[in-house]
Amino acid sequence: AQSVSQHNHHVILSEAASLELGCNYSYGGTVNLFWYVQYPGQHLQLLLKYFSGDPLVKGIKGFEAEFIKSKFSFNLRKPSVQWSDTAEYFCAVNRNTGGFKTIFGAGTRLFVKA
Amino acid sequence: EAGVTQFPSHSVIEKGQTVTLRCDPISGHDNLYWYRRVMGKEIKFLLHFVKESKQDESGMPNNRFLAERTGGTYSTLKVQPAELEDSGVYFCASSQIGTSGGAYEQFFGPGTRLTVL
């Protein structure tokens, strides 16, 4: 069955620390990859997406992610986190067929200490 | 441009009662999706409409759940009768069709938090 695995459920960092959240998926064929973020009390928002082309994708707020096809991975990174990055982060995958049904990971709760 | 809206934001009902959730997608978005997140677990796909037609309802848990999309605009998700395990956050998302890249990005509503007691 198709699945998305996020390596960490909870991450605690101090401000200015670097962040890397792992994501692996099990999905054959061509995929579209996403990272969504949900800040406390807010909607799910798209951080960044990969459809094709350059596997290093830059998103909003200084986030980036790298698609490594051979590893079925799409890890999220940020060189220096801020207190305002405290949120829950979701990795997600869909395909160009089947109506773009999106499969989500379980989410990673990031807490950044000021 | 208005985003995806959902109503109500919270609903608390007793086991055996009926609840209807509503989703208004972004205007012009033909794709409409319902997802659910049970506490602490992943967000799971429930079903997908293209306009008023159900494209994929493989994620619907059982026949207590009924989704409709009248006229291809807003959608409702009815749970009847509700059970304890139906508690969770129900998300709606919408996306365009036929625009390169646009069909892949789904815009999410704020969710409806359903609590069944």
Coordinates of N, CA and C in Angstrom, one line a residue:
Chain A
A1 N 0.8 -1.2 0.0 CA 0.0 0.0 0.0 C 0.9 1.2 0.0
Q2 N 0.3 2.3 -0.6 CA 1.1 3.5 -0.6 C 1.2 4.1 0.8
S3 N 2.3 4.7 1.1 CA 2.5 5.3 2.4 C 3.5 6.4 2.4
V4 N 3.5 7.2 3.4 CA 4.5 8.3 3.6 C 4.9 8.2 5.0
S5 N 6.2 8.1 5.2 CA 6.8 8.0 6.6 C 7.6 9.2 6.9
Q6 N 7.2 9.8 8.1 CA 8.0 10.9 8.6 C 8.8 10.4 9.8
H7 N 10.1 10.7 9.8 CA 11.0 10.0 10.7 C 10.8 10.5 12.2
N8 N 10.4 11.7 12.4 CA 10.3 12.2 13.8 C 8.9 12.7 14.0
H9 N 8.3 12.3 15.2 CA 7.0 12.8 15.5 C 7.1 14.2 16.3
H10 N 8.2 14.3 17.0 CA 8.4 15.5 17.8 C 9.8 16.0 17.7
V11 N 10.0 17.3 17.5 CA 11.4 17.8 17.4 C 11.4 19.1 18.2
I12 N 12.4 19.2 19.0 CA 12.6 20.4 19.8 C 14.0 21.0 19.5
L13 N 14.0 22.3 19.1 CA 15.2 23.0 18.7 C 15.3 24.3 19.4
S14 N 16.5 24.8 19.5 CA 16.6 26.2 19.9 C 16.7 27.1 18.7
E15 N 16.3 28.4 18.9 CA 16.4 29.3 17.7 C 17.8 29.3 17.2
A16 N 17.9 29.5 15.9 CA 19.1 29.5 15.1 C 19.7 28.1 14.8
A17 N 19.1 27.1 15.4 CA 19.6 25.7 15.0 C 19.1 25.4 13.6
S18 N 19.8 24.4 13.0 CA 19.4 23.9 11.7 C 18.4 22.8 11.9
L19 N 17.5 22.7 10.8 CA 16.4 21.8 10.9 C 16.5 20.8 9.7
E20 N 16.3 19.6 9.9 CA 16.0 18.6 8.8 C 15.0 17.6 9.3
L21 N 13.9 17.6 8.5 CA 12.8 16.7 8.8 C 12.8 15.6 7.7
G22 N 12.8 14.4 8.1 CA 12.9 13.3 7.1 C 11.5 12.9 6.6
C23 N 11.5 12.5 5.3 CA 10.3 12.0 4.7 C 10.6 11.0 3.7
N24 N 10.0 9.8 3.8 CA 10.2 8.8 2.8 C 8.8 8.3 2.3
Y25 N 8.7 7.9 1.1 CA 7.4 7.5 0.6 C 7.6 6.1 -0.2
S26 N 6.5 5.4 -0.2 CA 6.5 4.2 -1.0 C 5.4 4.3 -2.0
Y27 N 5.8 4.6 -3.2 CA 4.9 5.0 -4.3 C 5.6 4.7 -5.6
G28 N 5.1 3.9 -6.4 CA 5.7 3.7 -7.7 C 5.5 4.8 -8.7
G29 N 6.3 4.9 -9.6 CA 6.0 5.8 -10.7 C 6.3 7.3 -10.4
T30 N 5.8 8.2 -11.3 CA 6.0 9.6 -11.1 C 5.1 10.1 -10.0
V31 N 5.8 10.9 -9.1 CA 5.0 11.5 -8.0 C 5.2 13.0 -7.9
N32 N 4.2 13.6 -7.2 CA 4.3 15.0 -6.8 C 4.5 15.0 -5.3
L33 N 5.4 15.8 -4.9 CA 5.7 15.8 -3.4 C 5.5 17.2 -2.8
F34 N 5.0 17.2 -1.6 CA 4.6 18.4 -0.9 C 5.1 18.4 0.6
W35 N 5.3 19.6 1.1 CA 5.4 19.8 2.5 C 4.4 20.8 2.8
Y36 N 3.5 20.5 3.8 CA 2.5 21.4 4.3 C 2.9 21.7 5.8
V37 N 2.4 22.9 6.2 CA 2.7 23.3 7.6 C 1.3 23.8 8.2
Q38 N 1.2 23.5 9.5 CA 0.0 24.0 10.2 C 0.5 24.7 11.4
Y39 N 0.4 26.0 11.4 CA 0.8 26.8 12.6 C -0.4 26.7 13.6
P40 N -0.1 26.9 14.8 CA -1.1 26.8 15.9 C -2.4 27.7 15.5
G41 N -3.5 27.0 15.5 CA -4.8 27.7 15.2 C -5.0 28.2 13.8
Q42 N -4.2 27.7 12.9 CA -4.3 28.1 11.5 C -4.6 26.9 10.6
H43 N -4.8 27.3 9.3 CA -5.1 26.2 8.3 C -3.8 25.5 7.9
L44 N -3.9 24.4 7.3 CA -2.8 23.8 6.6 C -2.4 24.7 5.4
Q45 N -1.1 24.9 5.3 CA -0.6 25.8 4.2 C 0.5 25.0 3.5
L46 N 0.6 25.3 2.2 CA 1.7 24.7 1.4 C 3.0 25.4 1.7
L47 N 4.0 24.7 2.1 CA 5.3 25.2 2.2 C 6.1 25.2 0.9
L48 N 6.1 24.1 0.3 CA 6.8 23.9 -1.0 C 6.2 22.6 -1.7
K49 N 6.6 22.5 -3.0 CA 6.1 21.4 -3.8 C 7.1 21.1 -4.8
Y50 N 7.1 19.8 -5.2 CA 8.0 19.3 -6.3 C 7.1 18.6 -7.3
F51 N 7.2 19.0 -8.5 CA 6.5 18.3 -9.6 C 7.5 17.7 -10.5
S52 N 8.5 18.5 -10.9 CA 9.5 18.0 -11.9 C 10.6 19.0 -11.9
G53 N 11.7 18.6 -12.6 CA 12.8 19.6 -12.7 C 13.8 19.5 -11.6
D54 N 14.4 20.6 -11.2 CA 15.4 20.7 -10.2 C 14.9 20.0 -8.9
P55 N 15.6 19.0 -8.5 CA 15.2 18.3 -7.3 C 15.3 19.1 -6.0
L56 N 16.0 20.2 -6.0 CA 16.1 21.0 -4.8 C 15.1 22.1 -5.0
V57 N 14.1 22.1 -4.1 CA 13.0 23.0 -4.2 C 13.1 24.0 -3.1
K58 N 12.8 25.3 -3.4 CA 12.8 26.3 -2.4 C 11.4 26.7 -2.1
G59 N 11.0 26.9 -0.9 CA 9.7 27.3 -0.5 C 9.7 28.6 0.2
I60 N 8.5 28.8 0.9 CA 8.4 30.0 1.7 C 9.2 30.0 3.0
K61 N 9.4 31.2 3.5 CA 10.0 31.3 4.9 C 11.4 30.6 5.0
G62 N 12.1 30.5 3.9 CA 13.5 30.0 4.0 C 13.6 28.5 4.0
F63 N 12.5 27.8 3.8 CA 12.5 26.3 3.8 C 12.9 25.8 2.4
E64 N 13.5 24.7 2.3 CA 13.9 24.0 1.1 C 13.7 22.5 1.3
A65 N 13.6 21.8 0.2 CA 13.5 20.3 0.3 C 14.2 19.7 -0.9
E66 N 14.8 18.5 -0.7 CA 15.5 17.9 -1.8 C 14.8 16.5 -2.1
F67 N 14.5 16.4 -3.3 CA 13.9 15.1 -3.8 C 15.1 14.2 -4.2
I68 N 15.2 13.0 -3.6 CA 16.2 12.0 -4.0 C 15.4 10.8 -4.5
K69 N 15.3 10.7 -5.7 CA 14.4 9.6 -6.3 C 14.9 8.2 -5.9
S70 N 16.2 8.0 -5.9 CA 16.8 6.7 -5.6 C 16.5 6.3 -4.2
K71 N 16.3 7.3 -3.3 CA 16.0 7.0 -1.9 C 14.5 7.2 -1.5
F72 N 13.7 7.5 -2.5 CA 12.3 7.8 -2.3 C 12.2 8.8 -1.1
S73 N 13.0 9.8 -1.1 CA 13.0 10.7 0.0 C 12.7 12.2 -0.4
F74 N 12.2 12.9 0.5 CA 11.9 14.4 0.2 C 12.0 15.1 1.6
N75 N 13.3 15.3 2.0 CA 13.5 15.8 3.3 C 13.4 17.4 3.3
L76 N 12.9 17.9 4.4 CA 12.7 19.3 4.5 C 13.9 19.9 5.3
R77 N 14.4 21.1 4.9 CA 15.5 21.7 5.6 C 15.3 23.2 5.8
K78 N 15.9 23.7 6.9 CA 16.0 25.1 7.1 C 17.3 25.4 7.8
P79 N 18.1 26.3 7.4 CA 19.4 26.4 8.0 C 19.4 27.0 9.4
S80 N 18.4 27.9 9.7 CA 18.3 28.5 11.0 C 16.8 28.8 11.3
V81 N 16.4 28.0 12.3 CA 14.9 28.1 12.6 C 14.7 29.3 13.5
Q82 N 13.4 29.8 13.5 CA 13.0 30.8 14.4 C 11.9 30.3 15.3
W83 N 11.6 31.1 16.3 CA 10.5 30.7 17.2 C 9.2 30.6 16.5
S84 N 9.0 31.4 15.4 CA 7.8 31.4 14.7 C 7.6 30.2 13.8
D85 N 8.6 29.4 13.7 CA 8.5 28.1 12.9 C 7.9 27.0 13.7
T86 N 7.6 27.3 15.0 CA 6.9 26.3 15.8 C 5.5 25.9 15.1
A87 N 5.4 24.7 14.8 CA 4.2 24.3 14.0 C 4.2 22.7 13.8
E88 N 3.2 22.2 13.1 CA 3.3 20.8 12.7 C 3.5 20.8 11.2
Y89 N 4.4 19.9 10.8 CA 4.8 19.8 9.4 C 4.4 18.4 8.8
F90 N 3.8 18.5 7.6 CA 3.3 17.2 7.0 C 4.0 17.1 5.6
C91 N 4.5 15.9 5.4 CA 5.0 15.5 4.1 C 3.8 14.8 3.4
A92 N 3.7 15.0 2.1 CA 2.5 14.5 1.4 C 2.9 14.2 -0.1
V93 N 2.3 13.2 -0.6 CA 2.6 12.7 -2.0 C 1.3 12.5 -2.7
N94 N 1.3 12.8 -4.0 CA 0.2 12.3 -4.9 C 0.8 12.0 -6.3
R95 N 0.0 11.4 -7.1 CA 0.4 11.1 -8.4 C -0.4 11.8 -9.5
N96 N 0.1 11.7 -10.7 CA -0.6 12.4 -11.8 C -1.8 11.6 -12.3
T97 N -2.0 10.4 -11.8 CA -3.2 9.6 -12.1 C -4.0 9.4 -10.9
G98 N -5.2 8.9 -11.1 CA -6.0 8.6 -9.9 C -6.6 9.8 -9.2
G99 N -6.7 10.9 -9.9 CA -7.4 12.0 -9.2 C -6.6 12.8 -8.3
F100 N -5.3 12.6 -8.2 CA -4.4 13.3 -7.3 C -4.8 13.1 -5.8
K101 N -5.3 12.0 -5.5 CA -5.5 11.6 -4.1 C -4.2 11.8 -3.4
T102 N -4.2 12.5 -2.3 CA -2.9 12.8 -1.6 C -2.8 11.9 -0.3
I103 N -1.6 11.4 -0.2 CA -1.3 10.6 1.0 C -0.4 11.4 1.9
F104 N -0.7 11.5 3.1 CA 0.0 12.3 4.1 C 0.8 11.4 5.0
G105 N 1.9 12.0 5.5 CA 2.6 11.4 6.6 C 1.9 11.7 7.9
A106 N 2.4 11.2 9.0 CA 1.7 11.4 10.3 C 2.0 12.7 10.9
G107 N 2.9 13.5 10.4 CA 3.2 14.8 10.9 C 4.3 14.9 11.8
T108 N 5.0 16.0 11.9 CA 6.1 16.2 12.8 C 5.8 17.5 13.6
R109 N 5.7 17.4 14.9 CA 5.5 18.7 15.7 C 6.9 19.3 16.0
L110 N 7.1 20.5 15.5 CA 8.3 21.2 15.8 C 8.1 22.3 16.8
F111 N 8.9 22.2 17.9 CA 8.8 23.3 18.9 C 10.2 24.0 18.9
V112 N 10.2 25.3 18.7 CA 11.4 26.1 18.7 C 11.5 26.9 19.9
K113 N 12.5 26.7 20.7 CA 12.6 27.5 22.0 C 13.3 28.8 21.7
A114 N 12.7 29.9 22.3 CA 13.2 31.2 22.0 C 14.5 31.4 22.8
Chain B
E1 N -9.1 36.8 -3.0 CA -9.9 35.6 -3.3 C -10.1 34.8 -2.0
A2 N -11.4 34.4 -1.9 CA -11.7 33.6 -0.7 C -11.1 32.2 -0.8
G3 N -10.7 31.7 0.4 CA -10.2 30.4 0.4 C -11.3 29.3 0.6
V4 N -10.9 28.1 0.9 CA -11.8 27.1 1.2 C -12.4 27.3 2.6
T5 N -13.7 27.3 2.7 CA -14.3 27.5 4.0 C -15.1 26.2 4.4
Q6 N -15.1 26.0 5.7 CA -15.8 24.8 6.2 C -16.7 25.3 7.4
F7 N -17.8 24.6 7.5 CA -18.8 24.9 8.6 C -19.4 23.6 9.1
P8 N -19.5 23.4 10.4 CA -19.1 24.3 11.5 C -17.6 24.1 11.7
S9 N -17.0 25.0 12.6 CA -15.6 24.8 12.9 C -15.5 23.7 14.0
H10 N -16.5 23.6 14.8 CA -16.5 22.5 15.9 C -17.9 21.9 15.9
S11 N -18.0 20.7 16.2 CA -19.3 20.0 16.5 C -19.1 19.0 17.5
V12 N -19.9 19.0 18.5 CA -19.9 18.0 19.6 C -21.3 17.4 19.6
I13 N -21.3 16.1 19.3 CA -22.6 15.3 19.3 C -22.5 14.1 20.1
E14 N -23.7 13.4 20.3 CA -23.6 12.2 21.0 C -23.7 11.0 20.0
K15 N -23.2 9.9 20.5 CA -23.2 8.7 19.7 C -24.6 8.4 19.2
G16 N -24.8 8.1 18.0 CA -26.1 7.8 17.4 C -26.8 9.0 16.7
Q17 N -26.2 10.2 17.0 CA -26.8 11.4 16.3 C -26.2 11.5 14.9
T18 N -26.8 12.5 14.2 CA -26.4 12.8 12.8 C -25.7 14.1 12.8
V19 N -24.7 14.2 12.0 CA -24.0 15.5 11.8 C -23.7 15.7 10.3
T20 N -23.9 16.9 9.9 CA -23.6 17.3 8.5 C -22.5 18.4 8.5
L21 N -21.4 18.1 7.8 CA -20.4 19.1 7.6 C -20.5 19.7 6.2
R22 N -20.1 20.9 6.1 CA -20.2 21.6 4.8 C -18.8 22.1 4.4
C23 N -18.6 22.1 3.1 CA -17.3 22.7 2.6 C -17.7 23.5 1.4
D24 N -17.2 24.7 1.3 CA -17.3 25.6 0.1 C -15.9 25.7 -0.5
P25 N -15.7 25.2 -1.6 CA -14.4 25.3 -2.2 C -14.1 26.6 -2.8
I26 N -12.8 26.8 -3.3 CA -12.5 28.1 -3.9 C -13.3 28.1 -5.3
S27 N -13.8 29.3 -5.6 CA -14.6 29.4 -6.8 C -13.8 29.0 -8.0
G28 N -14.5 28.1 -8.8 CA -13.8 27.7 -10.0 C -13.0 26.4 -9.9
H29 N -12.9 25.9 -8.7 CA -12.2 24.7 -8.5 C -13.1 23.5 -8.6
D30 N -12.9 22.7 -9.7 CA -13.7 21.5 -9.9 C -13.4 20.3 -9.0
N31 N -12.2 20.2 -8.6 CA -11.8 19.1 -7.7 C -12.1 19.5 -6.3
L32 N -12.8 18.6 -5.6 CA -13.0 18.8 -4.1 C -12.7 17.5 -3.4
Y33 N -12.0 17.6 -2.3 CA -11.5 16.4 -1.6 C -12.0 16.5 -0.2
W34 N -12.2 15.4 0.5 CA -12.4 15.3 1.9 C -11.3 14.4 2.5
Y35 N -10.8 14.9 3.6 CA -9.8 14.2 4.4 C -10.2 14.2 5.8
R36 N -9.6 13.2 6.6 CA -9.9 13.2 8.0 C -8.6 12.9 8.8
R37 N -8.5 13.6 9.9 CA -7.4 13.2 10.8 C -8.0 12.8 12.2
V38 N -7.7 11.6 12.5 CA -8.1 11.1 13.8 C -6.9 11.5 14.7
M39 N -7.1 11.8 16.0 CA -6.1 12.3 16.9 C -4.8 11.6 16.8
G40 N -3.7 12.3 16.5 CA -2.4 11.8 16.6 C -2.0 11.0 15.4
K41 N -2.9 10.8 14.5 CA -2.6 10.0 13.3 C -2.5 10.8 12.0
E42 N -2.2 10.2 10.9 CA -2.0 10.9 9.7 C -3.4 11.4 9.1
I43 N -3.3 12.4 8.2 CA -4.4 12.9 7.5 C -4.8 11.9 6.5
K44 N -6.0 11.4 6.5 CA -6.3 10.3 5.5 C -7.4 10.8 4.5
F45 N -7.2 10.4 3.3 CA -8.1 10.7 2.2 C -9.4 10.0 2.4
L46 N -10.5 10.7 2.2 CA -11.9 10.1 2.2 C -12.4 9.9 0.8
L47 N -12.6 11.0 0.1 CA -13.1 10.9 -1.2 C -12.8 12.2 -2.0
H48 N -13.1 12.1 -3.3 CA -12.7 13.1 -4.3 C -13.9 13.3 -5.2
F49 N -14.3 14.5 -5.4 CA -15.3 14.9 -6.4 C -14.7 15.6 -7.5
V50 N -15.1 15.4 -8.8 CA -14.9 16.2 -9.9 C -16.2 16.8 -10.3
K51 N -16.3 18.1 -10.1 CA -17.6 18.7 -10.2 C -18.6 18.0 -9.3
E52 N -19.7 17.5 -9.8 CA -20.7 16.9 -8.9 C -20.5 15.4 -8.8
S53 N -19.6 14.8 -9.6 CA -19.4 13.4 -9.6 C -18.3 12.9 -8.7
K54 N -18.6 11.8 -8.0 CA -17.6 11.1 -7.2 C -16.6 10.4 -8.0
Q55 N -15.4 10.9 -7.9 CA -14.3 10.3 -8.7 C -13.7 9.1 -8.0
D56 N -13.6 9.2 -6.7 CA -12.9 8.2 -5.9 C -13.4 8.3 -4.5
E57 N -14.1 7.3 -4.0 CA -14.6 7.3 -2.6 C -14.0 6.1 -1.9
S58 N -12.8 5.7 -2.3 CA -12.1 4.5 -1.7 C -11.8 4.7 -0.2
G59 N -11.7 5.9 0.3 CA -11.3 6.2 1.6 C -12.5 6.3 2.6
M60 N -13.7 6.2 2.1 CA -14.8 6.4 3.0 C -14.9 5.2 3.9
P61 N -15.0 5.4 5.3 CA -14.8 4.3 6.2 C -15.9 3.3 6.1
N62 N -17.2 3.7 5.9 CA -18.3 2.8 5.9 C -19.5 3.5 5.4
N63 N -20.6 2.8 5.3 CA -21.8 3.4 4.7 C -22.6 4.4 5.7
R64 N -22.0 4.6 6.8 CA -22.5 5.7 7.7 C -22.1 7.1 7.2
F65 N -21.2 7.1 6.3 CA -20.7 8.4 5.7 C -21.3 8.6 4.3
L66 N -21.9 9.8 4.1 CA -22.5 10.1 2.8 C -22.0 11.5 2.4
A67 N -21.4 11.5 1.3 CA -20.9 12.8 0.7 C -21.7 13.2 -0.5
E68 N -22.0 14.5 -0.6 CA -22.7 15.0 -1.8 C -22.1 16.3 -2.2
R69 N -22.3 16.6 -3.5 CA -21.8 17.9 -4.0 C -22.8 18.4 -5.0
T70 N -23.7 19.1 -4.5 CA -24.9 19.6 -5.3 C -24.4 20.6 -6.3
G71 N -24.7 20.3 -7.6 CA -24.4 21.3 -8.7 C -22.9 21.6 -8.8
G72 N -22.1 20.7 -8.3 CA -20.7 20.9 -8.4 C -20.1 22.1 -7.7
T73 N -20.9 22.6 -6.7 CA -20.3 23.7 -5.9 C -19.9 23.3 -4.5
Y74 N -20.7 23.6 -3.5 CA -20.3 23.2 -2.2 C -20.6 21.7 -2.0
S75 N -20.0 21.1 -1.0 CA -20.1 19.7 -0.6 C -20.6 19.6 0.8
T76 N -21.3 18.5 1.0 CA -21.6 18.1 2.4 C -21.2 16.7 2.7
L77 N -20.8 16.5 3.9 CA -20.4 15.1 4.4 C -21.3 14.9 5.6
K78 N -22.1 13.9 5.5 CA -23.1 13.5 6.6 C -22.6 12.2 7.2
V79 N -22.6 12.2 8.5 CA -22.3 11.0 9.3 C -23.6 10.6 10.1
Q80 N -24.1 9.4 9.8 CA -25.4 9.0 10.3 C -25.4 7.5 10.5
P81 N -25.5 6.9 11.6 CA -25.4 7.6 12.9 C -23.9 7.7 13.3
A82 N -23.6 8.7 14.1 CA -22.2 8.9 14.5 C -21.8 7.9 15.5
E83 N -20.5 7.4 15.4 CA -19.9 6.6 16.4 C -18.7 7.3 17.1
L84 N -18.3 6.7 18.2 CA -17.2 7.4 18.9 C -15.9 7.5 18.0
E85 N -15.7 6.5 17.2 CA -14.4 6.5 16.4 C -14.5 7.4 15.2
D86 N -15.6 8.1 15.1 CA -15.7 9.1 14.0 C -15.1 10.5 14.4
S87 N -14.8 10.6 15.7 CA -14.2 11.8 16.2 C -12.9 12.1 15.5
G88 N -12.7 13.4 15.2 CA -11.4 13.8 14.5 C -11.7 15.1 13.8
V89 N -10.7 15.5 13.0 CA -10.8 16.8 12.3 C -11.0 16.4 10.8
Y90 N -12.0 17.0 10.2 CA -12.4 16.7 8.8 C -12.0 17.9 8.0
F91 N -11.1 17.6 7.1 CA -10.6 18.7 6.2 C -11.2 18.6 4.8
C92 N -11.4 19.7 4.2 CA -11.8 19.8 2.8 C -10.7 20.5 2.1
A93 N -10.5 20.1 0.8 CA -9.5 20.8 0.0 C -10.1 20.9 -1.4
S94 N -9.6 21.9 -2.2 CA -10.0 22.0 -3.6 C -8.8 22.3 -4.4
S95 N -9.0 22.0 -5.7 CA -8.0 22.3 -6.7 C -8.6 22.5 -8.1
Q96 N -7.8 23.1 -8.9 CA -8.3 23.4 -10.3 C -8.0 22.1 -11.1
I97 N -8.6 22.1 -12.3 CA -8.4 21.1 -13.3 C -7.8 21.7 -14.5
G98 N -6.8 20.9 -15.1 CA -6.4 21.2 -16.4 C -5.3 22.3 -16.6
T99 N -4.9 22.9 -15.4 CA -3.8 23.9 -15.5 C -2.5 23.2 -15.1
S100 N -1.5 23.4 -15.9 CA -0.3 22.7 -15.6 C 0.2 23.1 -14.2
G101 N 0.4 22.1 -13.4 CA 0.8 22.3 -12.0 C -0.4 22.7 -11.1
G102 N -1.4 23.4 -11.6 CA -2.5 23.8 -10.8 C -3.3 22.7 -10.3
A103 N -3.4 21.6 -11.1 CA -4.2 20.5 -10.7 C -3.6 19.7 -9.5
Y104 N -2.3 19.9 -9.3 CA -1.6 19.1 -8.3 C -1.7 19.8 -6.9
E105 N -1.9 21.1 -6.8 CA -1.8 21.7 -5.5 C -3.2 21.8 -5.0
Q106 N -3.4 21.3 -3.8 CA -4.7 21.4 -3.2 C -4.7 22.4 -2.1
F107 N -5.7 23.2 -2.0 CA -5.9 24.3 -1.0 C -6.8 23.8 0.1
F108 N -6.4 23.8 1.3 CA -7.2 23.3 2.4 C -8.0 24.3 3.2
G109 N -9.1 23.8 3.6 CA -9.9 24.6 4.6 C -9.4 24.4 6.0
P110 N -10.0 25.2 6.9 CA -9.6 25.1 8.3 C -9.9 23.8 9.1
G111 N -10.8 23.1 8.5 CA -11.2 21.8 9.1 C -12.4 22.0 10.1
T112 N -13.1 20.9 10.3 CA -14.2 20.8 11.3 C -13.8 19.8 12.3
R113 N -13.7 20.2 13.5 CA -13.4 19.3 14.6 C -14.6 18.6 15.1
L114 N -14.8 17.4 14.9 CA -16.0 16.6 15.3 C -15.6 15.8 16.6
T115 N -16.4 15.9 17.6 CA -16.3 15.1 18.8 C -17.6 14.4 19.0
V116 N -17.5 13.1 19.1 CA -18.6 12.2 19.3 C -18.5 11.6 20.7
L117 N -19.5 11.9 21.6 CA -19.4 11.5 23.0 C -20.2 10.2 23.2

